[in-house]
PDB file of C-alpha atoms in Angstrom:
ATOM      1  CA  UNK A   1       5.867  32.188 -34.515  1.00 65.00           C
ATOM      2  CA  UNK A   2       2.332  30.572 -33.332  1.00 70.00           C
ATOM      3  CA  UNK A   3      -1.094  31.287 -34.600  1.00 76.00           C
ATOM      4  CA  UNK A   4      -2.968  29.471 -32.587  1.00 85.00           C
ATOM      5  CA  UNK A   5      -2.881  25.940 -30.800  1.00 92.00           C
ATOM      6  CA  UNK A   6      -5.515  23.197 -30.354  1.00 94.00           C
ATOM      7  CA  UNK A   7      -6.032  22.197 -26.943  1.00 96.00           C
ATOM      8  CA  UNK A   8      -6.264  18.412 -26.315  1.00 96.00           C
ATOM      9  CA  UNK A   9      -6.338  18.236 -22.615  1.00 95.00           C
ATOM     10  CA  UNK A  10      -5.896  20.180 -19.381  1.00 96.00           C
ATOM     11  CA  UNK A  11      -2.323  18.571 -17.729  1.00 95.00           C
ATOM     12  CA  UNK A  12      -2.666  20.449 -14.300  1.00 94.00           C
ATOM     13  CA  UNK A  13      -3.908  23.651 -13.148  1.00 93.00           C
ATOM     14  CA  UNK A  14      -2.801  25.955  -9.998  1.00 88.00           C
ATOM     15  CA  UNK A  15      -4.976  28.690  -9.268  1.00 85.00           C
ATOM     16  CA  UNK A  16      -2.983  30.241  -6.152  1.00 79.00           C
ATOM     17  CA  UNK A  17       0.016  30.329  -8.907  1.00 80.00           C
ATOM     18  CA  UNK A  18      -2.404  31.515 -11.617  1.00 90.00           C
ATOM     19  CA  UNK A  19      -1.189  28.564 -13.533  1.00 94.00           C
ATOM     20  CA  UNK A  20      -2.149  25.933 -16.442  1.00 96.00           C
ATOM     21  CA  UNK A  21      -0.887  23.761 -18.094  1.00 97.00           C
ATOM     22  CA  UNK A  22      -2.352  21.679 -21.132  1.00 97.00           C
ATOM     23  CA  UNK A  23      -1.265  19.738 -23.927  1.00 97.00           C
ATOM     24  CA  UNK A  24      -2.090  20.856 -27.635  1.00 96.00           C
ATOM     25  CA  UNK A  25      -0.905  20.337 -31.024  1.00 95.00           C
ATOM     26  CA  UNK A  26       0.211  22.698 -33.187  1.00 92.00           C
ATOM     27  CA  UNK A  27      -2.185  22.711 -36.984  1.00 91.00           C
ATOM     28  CA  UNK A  28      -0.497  22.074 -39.406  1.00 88.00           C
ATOM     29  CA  UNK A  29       2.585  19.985 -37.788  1.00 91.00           C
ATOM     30  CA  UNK A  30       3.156  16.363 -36.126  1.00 93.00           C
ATOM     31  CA  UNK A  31       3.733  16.246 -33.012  1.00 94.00           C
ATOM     32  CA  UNK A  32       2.174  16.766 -29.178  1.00 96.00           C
ATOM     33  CA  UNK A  33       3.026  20.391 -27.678  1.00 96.00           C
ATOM     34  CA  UNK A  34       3.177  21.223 -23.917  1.00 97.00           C
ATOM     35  CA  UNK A  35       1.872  24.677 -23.056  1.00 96.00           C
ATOM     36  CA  UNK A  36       2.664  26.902 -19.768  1.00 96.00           C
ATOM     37  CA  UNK A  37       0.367  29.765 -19.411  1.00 96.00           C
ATOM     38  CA  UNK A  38       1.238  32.074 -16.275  1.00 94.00           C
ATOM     39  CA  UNK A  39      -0.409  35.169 -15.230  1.00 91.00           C
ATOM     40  CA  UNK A  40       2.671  37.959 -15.208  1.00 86.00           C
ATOM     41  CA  UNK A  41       3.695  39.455 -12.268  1.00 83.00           C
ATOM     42  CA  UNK A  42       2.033  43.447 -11.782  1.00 86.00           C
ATOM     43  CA  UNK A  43       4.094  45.762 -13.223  1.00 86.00           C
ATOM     44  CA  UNK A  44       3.877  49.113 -10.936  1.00 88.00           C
ATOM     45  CA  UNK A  45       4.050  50.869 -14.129  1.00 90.00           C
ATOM     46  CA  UNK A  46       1.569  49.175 -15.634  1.00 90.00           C
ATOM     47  CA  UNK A  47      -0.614  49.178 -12.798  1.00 92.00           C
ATOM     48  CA  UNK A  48      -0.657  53.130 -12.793  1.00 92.00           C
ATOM     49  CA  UNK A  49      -1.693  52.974 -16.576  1.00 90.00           C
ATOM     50  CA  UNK A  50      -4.228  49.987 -15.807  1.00 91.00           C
ATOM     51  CA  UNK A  51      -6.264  52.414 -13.052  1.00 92.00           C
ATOM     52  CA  UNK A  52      -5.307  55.617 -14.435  1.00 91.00           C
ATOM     53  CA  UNK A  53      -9.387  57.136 -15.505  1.00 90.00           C
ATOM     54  CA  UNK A  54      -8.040  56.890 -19.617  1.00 86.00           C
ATOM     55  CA  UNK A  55      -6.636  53.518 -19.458  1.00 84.00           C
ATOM     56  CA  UNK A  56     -10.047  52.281 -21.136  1.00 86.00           C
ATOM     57  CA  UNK A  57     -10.583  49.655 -18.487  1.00 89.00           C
ATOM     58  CA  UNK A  58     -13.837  48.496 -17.459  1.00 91.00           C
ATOM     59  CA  UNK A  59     -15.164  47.600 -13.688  1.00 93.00           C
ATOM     60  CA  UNK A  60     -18.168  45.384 -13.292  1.00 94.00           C
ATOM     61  CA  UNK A  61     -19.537  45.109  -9.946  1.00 94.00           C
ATOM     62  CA  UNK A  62     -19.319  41.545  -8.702  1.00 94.00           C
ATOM     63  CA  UNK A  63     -20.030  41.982  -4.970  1.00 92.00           C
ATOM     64  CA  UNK A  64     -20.914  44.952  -2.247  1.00 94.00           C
ATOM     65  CA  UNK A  65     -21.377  45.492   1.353  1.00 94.00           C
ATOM     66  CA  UNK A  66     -20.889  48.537   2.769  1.00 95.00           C
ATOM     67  CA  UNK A  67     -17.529  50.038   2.292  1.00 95.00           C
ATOM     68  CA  UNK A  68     -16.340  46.386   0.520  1.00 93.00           C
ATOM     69  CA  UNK A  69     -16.763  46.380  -3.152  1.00 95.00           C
ATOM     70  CA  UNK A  70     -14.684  42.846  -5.497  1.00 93.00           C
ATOM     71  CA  UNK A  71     -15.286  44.059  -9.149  1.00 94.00           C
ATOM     72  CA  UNK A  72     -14.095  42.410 -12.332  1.00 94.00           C
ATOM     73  CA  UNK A  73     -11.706  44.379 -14.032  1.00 92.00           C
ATOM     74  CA  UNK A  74     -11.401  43.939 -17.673  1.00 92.00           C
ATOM     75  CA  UNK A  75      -8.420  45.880 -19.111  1.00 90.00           C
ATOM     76  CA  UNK A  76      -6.720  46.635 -22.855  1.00 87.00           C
ATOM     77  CA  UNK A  77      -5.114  43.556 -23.723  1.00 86.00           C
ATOM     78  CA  UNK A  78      -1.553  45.458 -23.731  1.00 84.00           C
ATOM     79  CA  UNK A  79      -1.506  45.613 -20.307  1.00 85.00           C
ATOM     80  CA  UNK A  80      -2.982  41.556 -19.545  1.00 86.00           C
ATOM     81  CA  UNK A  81      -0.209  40.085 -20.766  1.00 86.00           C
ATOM     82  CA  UNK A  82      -0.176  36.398 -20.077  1.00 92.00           C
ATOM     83  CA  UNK A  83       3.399  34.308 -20.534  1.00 92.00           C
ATOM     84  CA  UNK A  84       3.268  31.386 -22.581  1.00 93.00           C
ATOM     85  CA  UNK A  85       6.111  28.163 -22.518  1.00 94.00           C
ATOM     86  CA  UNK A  86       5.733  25.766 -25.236  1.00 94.00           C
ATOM     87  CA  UNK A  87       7.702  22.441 -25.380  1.00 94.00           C
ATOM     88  CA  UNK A  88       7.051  21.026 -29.173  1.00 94.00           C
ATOM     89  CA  UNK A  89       7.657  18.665 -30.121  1.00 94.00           C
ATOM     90  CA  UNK A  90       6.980  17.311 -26.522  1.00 95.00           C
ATOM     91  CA  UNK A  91       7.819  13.606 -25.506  1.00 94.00           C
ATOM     92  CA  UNK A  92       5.503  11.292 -23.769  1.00 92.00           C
ATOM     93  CA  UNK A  93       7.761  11.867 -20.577  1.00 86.00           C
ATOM     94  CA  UNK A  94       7.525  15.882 -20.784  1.00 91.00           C
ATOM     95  CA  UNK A  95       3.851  15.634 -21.032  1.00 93.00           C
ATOM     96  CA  UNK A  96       3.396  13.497 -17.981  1.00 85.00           C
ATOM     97  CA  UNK A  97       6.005  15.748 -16.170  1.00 83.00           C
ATOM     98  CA  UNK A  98       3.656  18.270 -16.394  1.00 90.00           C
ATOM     99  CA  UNK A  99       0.073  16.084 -15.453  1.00 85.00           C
ATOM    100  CA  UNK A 100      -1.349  16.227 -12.554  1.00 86.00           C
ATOM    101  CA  UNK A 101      -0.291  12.664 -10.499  1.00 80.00           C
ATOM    102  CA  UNK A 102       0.024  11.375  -6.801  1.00 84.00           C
ATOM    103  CA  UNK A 103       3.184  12.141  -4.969  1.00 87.00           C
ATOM    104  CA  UNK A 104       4.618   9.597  -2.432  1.00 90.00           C
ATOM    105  CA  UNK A 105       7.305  10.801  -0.077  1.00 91.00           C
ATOM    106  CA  UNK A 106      10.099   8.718   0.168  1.00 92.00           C
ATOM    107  CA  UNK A 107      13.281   7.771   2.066  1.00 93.00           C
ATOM    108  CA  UNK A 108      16.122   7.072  -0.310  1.00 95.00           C
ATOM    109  CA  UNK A 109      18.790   5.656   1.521  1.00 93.00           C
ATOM    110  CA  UNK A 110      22.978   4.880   0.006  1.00 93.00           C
ATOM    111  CA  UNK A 111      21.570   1.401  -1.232  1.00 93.00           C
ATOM    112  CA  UNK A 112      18.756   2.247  -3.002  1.00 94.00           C
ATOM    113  CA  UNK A 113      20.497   5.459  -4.613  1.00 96.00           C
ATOM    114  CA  UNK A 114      23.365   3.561  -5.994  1.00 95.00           C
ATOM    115  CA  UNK A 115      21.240   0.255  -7.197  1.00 94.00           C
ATOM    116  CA  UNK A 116      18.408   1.853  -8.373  1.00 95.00           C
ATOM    117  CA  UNK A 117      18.354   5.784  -9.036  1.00 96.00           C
ATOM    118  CA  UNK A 118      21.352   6.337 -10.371  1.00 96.00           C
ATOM    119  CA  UNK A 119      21.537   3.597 -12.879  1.00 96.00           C
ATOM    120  CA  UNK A 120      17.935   4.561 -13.634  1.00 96.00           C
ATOM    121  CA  UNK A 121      19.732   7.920 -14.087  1.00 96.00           C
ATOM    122  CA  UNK A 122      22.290   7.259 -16.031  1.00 95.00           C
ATOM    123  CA  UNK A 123      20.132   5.346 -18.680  1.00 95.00           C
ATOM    124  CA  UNK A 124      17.484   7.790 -18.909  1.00 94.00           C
ATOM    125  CA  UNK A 125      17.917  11.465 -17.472  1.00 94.00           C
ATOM    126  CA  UNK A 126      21.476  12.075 -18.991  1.00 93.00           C
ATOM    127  CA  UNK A 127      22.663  12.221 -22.483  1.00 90.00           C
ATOM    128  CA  UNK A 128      20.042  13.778 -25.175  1.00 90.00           C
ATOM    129  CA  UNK A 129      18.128  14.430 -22.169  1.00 92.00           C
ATOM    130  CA  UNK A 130      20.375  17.500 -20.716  1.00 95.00           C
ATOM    131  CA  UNK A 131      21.886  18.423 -24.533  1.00 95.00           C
ATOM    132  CA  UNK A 132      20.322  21.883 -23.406  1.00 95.00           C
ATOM    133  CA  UNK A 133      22.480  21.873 -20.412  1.00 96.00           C
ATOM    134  CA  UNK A 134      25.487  21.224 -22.759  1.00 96.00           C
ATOM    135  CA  UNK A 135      24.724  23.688 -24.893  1.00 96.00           C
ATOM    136  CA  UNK A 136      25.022  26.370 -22.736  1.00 96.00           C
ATOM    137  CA  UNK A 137      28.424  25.094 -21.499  1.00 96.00           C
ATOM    138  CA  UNK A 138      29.876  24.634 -24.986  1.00 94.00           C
ATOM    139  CA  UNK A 139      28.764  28.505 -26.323  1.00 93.00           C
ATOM    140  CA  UNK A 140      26.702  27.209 -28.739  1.00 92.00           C
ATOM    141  CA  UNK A 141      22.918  28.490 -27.119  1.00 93.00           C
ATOM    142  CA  UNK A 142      21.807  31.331 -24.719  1.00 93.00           C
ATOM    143  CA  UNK A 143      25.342  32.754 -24.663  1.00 94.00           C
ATOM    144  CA  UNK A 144      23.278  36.369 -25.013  1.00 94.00           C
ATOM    145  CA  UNK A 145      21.440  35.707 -21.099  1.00 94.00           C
ATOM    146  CA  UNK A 146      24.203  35.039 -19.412  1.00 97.00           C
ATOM    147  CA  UNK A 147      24.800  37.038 -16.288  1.00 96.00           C
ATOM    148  CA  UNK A 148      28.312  35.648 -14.983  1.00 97.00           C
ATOM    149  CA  UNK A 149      30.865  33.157 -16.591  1.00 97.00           C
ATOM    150  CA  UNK A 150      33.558  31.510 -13.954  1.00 98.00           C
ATOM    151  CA  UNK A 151      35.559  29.502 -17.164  1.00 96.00           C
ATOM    152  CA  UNK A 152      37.602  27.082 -14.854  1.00 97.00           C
ATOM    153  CA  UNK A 153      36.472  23.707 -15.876  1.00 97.00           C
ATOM    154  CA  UNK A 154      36.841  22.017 -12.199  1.00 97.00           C
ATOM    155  CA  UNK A 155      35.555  24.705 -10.101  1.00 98.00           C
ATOM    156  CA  UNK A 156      33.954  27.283 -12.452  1.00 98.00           C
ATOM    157  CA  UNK A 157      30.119  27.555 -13.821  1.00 98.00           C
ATOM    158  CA  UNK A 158      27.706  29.591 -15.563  1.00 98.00           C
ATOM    159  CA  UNK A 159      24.815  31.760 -13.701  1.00 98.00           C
ATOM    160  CA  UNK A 160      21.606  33.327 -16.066  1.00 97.00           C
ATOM    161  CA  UNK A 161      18.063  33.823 -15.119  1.00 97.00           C
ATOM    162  CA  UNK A 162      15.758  30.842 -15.130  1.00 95.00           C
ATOM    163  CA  UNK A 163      13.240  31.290 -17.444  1.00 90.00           C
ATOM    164  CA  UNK A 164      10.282  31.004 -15.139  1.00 87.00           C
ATOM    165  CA  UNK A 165      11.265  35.039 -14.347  1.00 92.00           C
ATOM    166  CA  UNK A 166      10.772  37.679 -17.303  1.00 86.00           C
ATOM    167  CA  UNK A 167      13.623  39.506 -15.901  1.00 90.00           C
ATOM    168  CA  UNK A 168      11.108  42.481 -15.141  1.00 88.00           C
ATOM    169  CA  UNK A 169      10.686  42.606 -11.394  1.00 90.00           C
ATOM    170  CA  UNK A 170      13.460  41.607  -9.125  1.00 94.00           C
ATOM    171  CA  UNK A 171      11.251  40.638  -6.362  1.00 92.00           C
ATOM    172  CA  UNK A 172      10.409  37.543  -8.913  1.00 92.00           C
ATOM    173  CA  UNK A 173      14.415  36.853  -9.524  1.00 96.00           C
ATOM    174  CA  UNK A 174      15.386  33.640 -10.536  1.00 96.00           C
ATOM    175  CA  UNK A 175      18.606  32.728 -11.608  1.00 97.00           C
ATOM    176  CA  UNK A 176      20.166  29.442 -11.941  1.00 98.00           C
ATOM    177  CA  UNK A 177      24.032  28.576 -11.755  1.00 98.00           C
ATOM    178  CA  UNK A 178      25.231  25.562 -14.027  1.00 98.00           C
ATOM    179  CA  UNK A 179      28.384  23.830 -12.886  1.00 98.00           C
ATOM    180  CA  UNK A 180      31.222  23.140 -16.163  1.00 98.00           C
ATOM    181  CA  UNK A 181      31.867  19.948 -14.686  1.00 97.00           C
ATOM    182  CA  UNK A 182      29.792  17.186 -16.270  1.00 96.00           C
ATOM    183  CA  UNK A 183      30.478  14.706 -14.072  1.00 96.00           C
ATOM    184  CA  UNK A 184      28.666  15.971 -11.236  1.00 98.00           C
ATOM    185  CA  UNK A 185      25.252  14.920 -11.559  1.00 97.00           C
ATOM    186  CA  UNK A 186      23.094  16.247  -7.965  1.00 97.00           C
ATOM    187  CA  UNK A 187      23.688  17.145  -4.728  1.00 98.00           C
ATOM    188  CA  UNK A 188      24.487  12.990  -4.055  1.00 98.00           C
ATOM    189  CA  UNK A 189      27.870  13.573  -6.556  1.00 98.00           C
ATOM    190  CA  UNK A 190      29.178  15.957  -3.655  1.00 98.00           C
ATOM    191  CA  UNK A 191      32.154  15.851  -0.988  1.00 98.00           C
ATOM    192  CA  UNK A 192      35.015  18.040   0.161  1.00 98.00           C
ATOM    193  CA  UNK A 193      36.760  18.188  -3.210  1.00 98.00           C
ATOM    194  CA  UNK A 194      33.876  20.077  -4.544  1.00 98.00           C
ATOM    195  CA  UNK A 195      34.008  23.042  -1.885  1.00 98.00           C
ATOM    196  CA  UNK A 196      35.752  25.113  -3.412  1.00 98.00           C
ATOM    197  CA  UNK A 197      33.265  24.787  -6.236  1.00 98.00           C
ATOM    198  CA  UNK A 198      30.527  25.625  -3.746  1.00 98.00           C
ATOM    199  CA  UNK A 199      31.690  28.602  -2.281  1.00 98.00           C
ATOM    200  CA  UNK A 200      32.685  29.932  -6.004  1.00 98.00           C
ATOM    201  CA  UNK A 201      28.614  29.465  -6.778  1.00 98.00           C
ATOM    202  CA  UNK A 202      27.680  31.173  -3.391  1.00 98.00           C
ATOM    203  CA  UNK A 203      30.554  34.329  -3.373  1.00 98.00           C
ATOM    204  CA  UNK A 204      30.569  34.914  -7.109  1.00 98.00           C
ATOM    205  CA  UNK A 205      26.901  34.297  -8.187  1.00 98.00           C
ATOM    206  CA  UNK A 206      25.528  36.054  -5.175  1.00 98.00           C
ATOM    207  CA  UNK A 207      28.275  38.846  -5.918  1.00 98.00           C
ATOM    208  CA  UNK A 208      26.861  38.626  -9.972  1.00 98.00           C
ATOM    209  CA  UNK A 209      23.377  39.203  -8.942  1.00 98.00           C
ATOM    210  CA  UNK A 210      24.304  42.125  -6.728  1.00 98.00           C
ATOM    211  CA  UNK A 211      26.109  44.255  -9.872  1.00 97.00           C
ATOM    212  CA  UNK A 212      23.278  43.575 -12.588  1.00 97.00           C
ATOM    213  CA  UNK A 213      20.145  43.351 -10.459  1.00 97.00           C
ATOM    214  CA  UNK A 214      21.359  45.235  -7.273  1.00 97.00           C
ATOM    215  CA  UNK A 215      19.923  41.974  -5.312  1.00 97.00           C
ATOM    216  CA  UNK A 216      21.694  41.562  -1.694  1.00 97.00           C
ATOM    217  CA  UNK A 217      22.690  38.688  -0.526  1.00 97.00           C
ATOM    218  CA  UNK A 218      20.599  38.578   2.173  1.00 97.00           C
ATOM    219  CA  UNK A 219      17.405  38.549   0.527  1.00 97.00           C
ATOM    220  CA  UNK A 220      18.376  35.557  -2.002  1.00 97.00           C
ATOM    221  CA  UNK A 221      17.312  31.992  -1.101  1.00 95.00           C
ATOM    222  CA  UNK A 222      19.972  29.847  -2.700  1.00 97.00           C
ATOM    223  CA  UNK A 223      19.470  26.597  -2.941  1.00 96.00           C
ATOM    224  CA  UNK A 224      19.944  22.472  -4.422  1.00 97.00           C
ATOM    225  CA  UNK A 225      16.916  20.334  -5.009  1.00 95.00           C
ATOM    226  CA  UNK A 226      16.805  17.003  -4.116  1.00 96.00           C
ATOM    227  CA  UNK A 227      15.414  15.188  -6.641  1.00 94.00           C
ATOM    228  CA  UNK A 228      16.445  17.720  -9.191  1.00 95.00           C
ATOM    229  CA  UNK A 229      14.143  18.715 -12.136  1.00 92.00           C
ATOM    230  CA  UNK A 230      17.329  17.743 -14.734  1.00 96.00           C
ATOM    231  CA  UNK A 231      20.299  15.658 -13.558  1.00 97.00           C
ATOM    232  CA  UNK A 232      23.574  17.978 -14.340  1.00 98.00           C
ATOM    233  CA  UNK A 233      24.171  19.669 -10.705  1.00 98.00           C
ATOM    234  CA  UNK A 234      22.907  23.195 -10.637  1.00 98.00           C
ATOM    235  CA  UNK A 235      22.411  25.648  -7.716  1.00 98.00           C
ATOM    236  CA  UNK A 236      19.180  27.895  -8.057  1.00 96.00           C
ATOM    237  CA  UNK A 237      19.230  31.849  -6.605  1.00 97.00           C
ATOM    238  CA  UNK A 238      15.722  32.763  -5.716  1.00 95.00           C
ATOM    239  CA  UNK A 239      14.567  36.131  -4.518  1.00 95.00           C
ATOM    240  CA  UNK A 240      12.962  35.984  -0.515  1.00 94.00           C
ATOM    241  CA  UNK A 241      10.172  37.648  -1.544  1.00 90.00           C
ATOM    242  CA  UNK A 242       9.313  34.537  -5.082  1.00 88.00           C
ATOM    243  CA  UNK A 243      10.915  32.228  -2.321  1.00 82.00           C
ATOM    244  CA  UNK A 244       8.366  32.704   0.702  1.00 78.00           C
ATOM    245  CA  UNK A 245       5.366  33.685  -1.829  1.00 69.00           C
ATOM    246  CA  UNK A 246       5.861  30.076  -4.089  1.00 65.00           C
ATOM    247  CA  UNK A 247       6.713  28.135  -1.088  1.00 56.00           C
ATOM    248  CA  UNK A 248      10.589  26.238  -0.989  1.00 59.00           C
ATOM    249  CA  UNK A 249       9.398  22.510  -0.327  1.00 66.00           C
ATOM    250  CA  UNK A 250      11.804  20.029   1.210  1.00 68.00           C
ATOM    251  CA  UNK A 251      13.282  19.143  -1.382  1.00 87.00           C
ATOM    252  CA  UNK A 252      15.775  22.597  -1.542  1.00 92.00           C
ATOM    253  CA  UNK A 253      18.441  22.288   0.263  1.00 95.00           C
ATOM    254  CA  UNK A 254      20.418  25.681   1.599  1.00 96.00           C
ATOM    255  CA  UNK A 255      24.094  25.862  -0.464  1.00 98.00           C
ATOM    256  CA  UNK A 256      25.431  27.459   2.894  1.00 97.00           C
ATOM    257  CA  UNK A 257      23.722  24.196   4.647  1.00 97.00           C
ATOM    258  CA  UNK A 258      25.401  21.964   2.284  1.00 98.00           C
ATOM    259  CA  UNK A 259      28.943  23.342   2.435  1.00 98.00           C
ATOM    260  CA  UNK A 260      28.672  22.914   6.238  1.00 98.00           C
ATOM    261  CA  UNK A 261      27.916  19.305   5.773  1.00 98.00           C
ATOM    262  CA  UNK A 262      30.461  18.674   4.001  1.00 98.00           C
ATOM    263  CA  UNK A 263      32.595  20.424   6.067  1.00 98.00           C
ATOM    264  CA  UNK A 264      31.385  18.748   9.118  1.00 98.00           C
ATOM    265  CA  UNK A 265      31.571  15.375   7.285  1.00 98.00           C
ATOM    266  CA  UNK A 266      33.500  15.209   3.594  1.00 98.00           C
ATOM    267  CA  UNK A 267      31.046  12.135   2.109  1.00 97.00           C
ATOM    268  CA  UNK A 268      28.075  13.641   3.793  1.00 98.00           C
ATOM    269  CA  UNK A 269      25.991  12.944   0.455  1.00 97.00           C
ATOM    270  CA  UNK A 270      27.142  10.006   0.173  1.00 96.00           C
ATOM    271  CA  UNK A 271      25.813   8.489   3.485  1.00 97.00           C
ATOM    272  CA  UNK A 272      22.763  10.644   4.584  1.00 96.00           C
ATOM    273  CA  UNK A 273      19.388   9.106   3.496  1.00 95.00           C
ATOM    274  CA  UNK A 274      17.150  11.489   1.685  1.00 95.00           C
ATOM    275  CA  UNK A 275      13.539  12.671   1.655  1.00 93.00           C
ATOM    276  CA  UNK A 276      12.603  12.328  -1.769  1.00 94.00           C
ATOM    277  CA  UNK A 277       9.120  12.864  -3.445  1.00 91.00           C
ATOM    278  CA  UNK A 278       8.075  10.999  -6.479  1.00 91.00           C
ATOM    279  CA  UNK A 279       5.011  10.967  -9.271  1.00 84.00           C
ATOM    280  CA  UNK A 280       3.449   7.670  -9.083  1.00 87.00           C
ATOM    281  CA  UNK A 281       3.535   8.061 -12.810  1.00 81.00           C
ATOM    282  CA  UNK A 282       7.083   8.794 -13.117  1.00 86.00           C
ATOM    283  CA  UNK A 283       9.330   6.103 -14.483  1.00 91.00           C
ATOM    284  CA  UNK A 284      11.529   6.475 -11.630  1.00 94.00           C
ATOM    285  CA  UNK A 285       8.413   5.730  -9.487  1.00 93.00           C
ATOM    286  CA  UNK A 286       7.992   2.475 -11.714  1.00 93.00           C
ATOM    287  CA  UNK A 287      12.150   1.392 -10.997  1.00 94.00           C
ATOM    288  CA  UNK A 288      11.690   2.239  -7.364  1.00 94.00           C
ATOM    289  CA  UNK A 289       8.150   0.055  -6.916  1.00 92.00           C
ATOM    290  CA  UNK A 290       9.874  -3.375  -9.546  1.00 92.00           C
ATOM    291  CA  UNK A 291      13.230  -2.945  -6.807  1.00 90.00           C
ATOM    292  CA  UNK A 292      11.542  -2.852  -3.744  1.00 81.00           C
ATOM    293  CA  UNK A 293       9.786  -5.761  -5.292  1.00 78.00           C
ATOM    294  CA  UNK A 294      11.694  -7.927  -6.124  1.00 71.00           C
ATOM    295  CA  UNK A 295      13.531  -7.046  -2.811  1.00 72.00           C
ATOM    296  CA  UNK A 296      10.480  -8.488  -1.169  1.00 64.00           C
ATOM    297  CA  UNK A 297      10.744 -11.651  -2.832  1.00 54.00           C
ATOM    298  CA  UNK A 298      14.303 -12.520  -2.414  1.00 54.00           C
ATOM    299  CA  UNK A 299      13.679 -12.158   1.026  1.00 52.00           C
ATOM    300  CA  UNK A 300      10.525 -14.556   1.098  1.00 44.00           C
ATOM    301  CA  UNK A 301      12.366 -16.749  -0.974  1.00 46.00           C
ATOM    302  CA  UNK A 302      15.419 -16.620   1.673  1.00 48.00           C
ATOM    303  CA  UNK A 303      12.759 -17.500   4.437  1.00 43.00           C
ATOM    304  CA  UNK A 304      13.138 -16.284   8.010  1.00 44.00           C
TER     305      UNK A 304
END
């Protein structure tokens, strides 16, 4: 384990998510490290125990007006808990995934998906990059979290909680389902011969989630991003209450939503242009900017 870090800089910092993230390096060892610290969700139980007159905490008055009193509240260090993600050793990419950068929202329309993100895709996000993913599939890591199995290679996949949620309260839940099928790379790789896939995710994870969490399905926000965070298609299951709290930005799209798509129209995906919302220090940013480019010149060197 870790006995302490160095911290070289501050990445980004969130303080409605009680959030930070900074990169550090680890004495001793070679390398950069990414670290994730996250105030824990309240525990009821450990509230109780936090206010109970024993608990050795300690209130210092910060501010009063009449009935209104906002004290600091200083408590045993067993009940502050604080969760702590490391990446080490951390690439140059995973630290800037992490930095705080301009966003520009984007349309991404058949052409530029085809020409320019996927190939960048292939080339970069896939491989080594998603080993993790692999991993998982293949039995050979996290086989101990995993909630629900569906083994058929076509239209099966894998559900187990995210690990953004401590599994403690299920208000928080996060889960993620992992498709078997490596060739299915985001919600752009879909059409009708994947519905059955779909409604496997949606029925079976949702039914998953309902036997070991007692979740219902109708207060789970389940969901594809577009961009995804890694590029092997997975659905994410998000409790209402984590959903509406963190905020679900455009770029999740409802699995019931997408099946109805497709339904409507089979190559959906394939046609629709797509809000999409990129780091201007992303290398994806930097393929997008050289196309669009060089797109710019051809057509000055065409002429009118």
């Amino acid at each position: 384990g870790m006995q302490g870090l160095e911290v070289e800089e501050v990445l980004d910092v969130s303080p409605w998510r009680k959030w930070i993230a900074v990169q550090a390096r680890i004495p001793g060892k070679e390398g950069k490290a990414v670290v994730l610290l996250e105030k824990k969700p309240f525990d009821v139980e450990d509230v109780k125990r936090m206010l109970a007159p024993n608990a050795g905490a300690e209130y210092k008055l910060d501010f009063q007006n009449a009935e209104y009193c906002v004290y600091n509240l200083q408590v045993p260090p067993a009940l502050n808990a604080i969760k702590c993600d490391t990446i080490f050793p951390a690439t140059d990419q995973q630290i800037n995934k992490y930095r705080k950068d301009e966003i520009h929202v984007l349309w991404e329309t058949v052409d530029i998906y085809k020409n320019v993100v996927l190939p960048f895709v292939e080339e970069n996000e896939r491989g080594r990059r998603i080993q993790w993913v692999h991993n998982i599939l293949d039995g050979s890591a996290e086989q101990e979290r995993i909630i629900y199995h569906n083994n058929d290679p076509r239209d099966g996949f894998v559900l187990l909680p995210d690990l953004k949620w401590d599994q403690t309260n299920v208000s928080n839940l996060y889960c993620l389902a992992i498709v078997n099928r490596k060739d299915l790379v985001c919600l752009r790789s879909l059409n009708d011969e994947n519905l059955d896939l779909l409604q496997n995710i949606y029925h079976q994870g949702c039914g998953a989630i309902l036997e070991k969490y007692g979740v219902t399905p109708d207060k789970l926000i389940v969901h594809i991003h577009y961009l995804p965070t890694f590029w092997h298609l997975h659905v994410h299951f998000l409790h209402v209450d984590l959903a509406l709290s963190a905020g679900v930005t455009s770029k999740a799209h409802n699995l019931r939503d997408c099946i109805e798509n497709i339904r409507l129209l089979p190559s959906y995906y394939q046609v629709k242009e797509m809000e999409v919302r990129l780091l201007e220090k992303s290398l994806l940013w930097k393929a997008w900017t050289e196309a669009k480019d060089a797109e710019a010149a051809t057509q000055l060197q065409d002429g009118p």
